[in-house]
Amino acid sequence: MTLSLAATASRLLQRLAPRVLSSDITDPSRRFQFMSDLHLEVCQQYTTFDFPVTAPYLILGGDIGRLIDHDGLLAFLQRQTARYERVFFVLGNHEFYGMAYEEAVQKASQLENEPSLEGKVTLLHQGRHDLDLPSKPGITILGCVLWSQIAAESADRIDTMVSDFKEIRGWSTTTHSATHASDRSWLQSELRRIREEGEGQAQPRDVIVVTHHAPLVKGTASPQHEGNVVSSAFATDLCLGEEWSGVKHWVFGHTHWTTDLKSSNGVRVVSNQRGYVFPGKTRALDQRPVKHTFDPSRRIQC
């Protein structure tokens, strides 16, 4: 009887145990922890926001804070470089707030090269980083803000309703869409190059794309915002064509909607977005299903 109860208990525990992919167990060097939209500028949380380490690499997908808050953002990054092998940092729209576009890009480059970060932060502003690990294939991370293609019929409303056009000096809906076109063209060019490099290779490189703005419209924001007049300021249907099918994971932010879905051409599109959090306050967002709830321990595996 005792043995029977023990066997039953064992089977129950096996069913309740979290499912972990075998590759996640055998090759931790291919894990990437990812998050975005921390908005540490809210109540200056740069030194107080904390989370556990669950991977050797950390992807920060934009809206971590503001570049104008140099000391606070630097302090946050210093804590992460002490804990991770490398931190990949893509800028979001809020990083630019209080500055002109080119000024902010220059500030970001200076931040990346701060001696206290020991060369462990990689700014991905139309940037590529190749990881050649003992396990094959190699991994390539591509990153840019991406911005979005603003619908012409919504441009006037978006200019009035979206804060970017007040908070980023000299920014306009025309500049926004033009910068999106530049980022999009760069991504397409890099993916072509990666395909060419992989010709004749037994194992083509795994590719992770990180953008702040969303590469799909449907499923990347809360359903309540579907069809909103300003939605084209947040997302563009991008990763649907065959040219994007070589991407294994596409990490995005900006919409304050955590999700994990697959595009029609098989690209896994994921986000892990905290949003605006005031210290000590409970949010209605915390009642969302687990799939759509921010979890700083989330990771992807190549």
Phi, psi and omega in degrees: 000317180297318179296320180297317179296321180296319180295318179298315180298321180296317180295322180296317180296323178296321180291326183278340183295144179296143178279128179234128178297141181301324179296331180291334179276316189277339184223072180295343181291349182254019179265144176228117173280140185218146179196160177208176174053044177288332179047056181288351175291339179289115182059022175050065182267017185302326183257356184251336181287128183222159182197159181282154175270127180233007181202162178285339183239146179239128174255123176250111189267030174096163186055041174284321177186208179241138179296335178293339174270057191306309186295319180293314180295321177297317180299319178297314181293325177300319179295325182283322179292339175284344186247337185243153176294322178204146177244124177259125190236116173255137179284147171249177181298326183290334176302331183275349188299136180086004183220166169278159186304305184295324177298318181293320178298319178296318178298320180296320178296320177296320179297316179303326185264011176300127181305327183292345178272354172056030178071016186261001173255126176251112176282122180255080177246092198052053185238151179233139175225128179258129173252118176251097186265164177304323177276148181254156358279176174292165181238134175242132176249124176248138181213145174196167179295317183081321186053216182199163176268105183284129179295131184303321183289345181252359190301317182295317180294317180296318179302325181277323191265337185261129188296335183309323188278357171252326189269337177258117186296128177078006183277140180221167178295328178294314179296320179304308182292323179294322179289326173301314181299322178294314179295319180297314180298320179297315179300314180300317180296317180294321179293323175298317180298318180296320178297317179296319179296331184273353180299128180085355178274141179294325182228099176300155183295144169284137183241128171248127173253134177237120175227153177283309180284155188280142181268004177219150176272306185285126174092355183259002176219165178304138181305334181293342180263000182299129180081006180298146184298335182261007188299332181287354173276353185244331187210152176222135176290105189238307193271044180257331183285165182297333183296341181261000189291345178280357180277127180276313179227137173238111181263131180223176178214216169079327187267354183057040181223112178279133182201171179208108184216170177242134176285171184296339179257016170091005178283128176279119183251119187228152172212156180213087194246125182282312183082191182282119179232125175263130183308131177083000182258139175266136183252150173298333180301332183293348179269002179294158172303154184307320182302331184249017180254133177300130178222107185297347180273357182302146178210160172245161184230128174262000000 
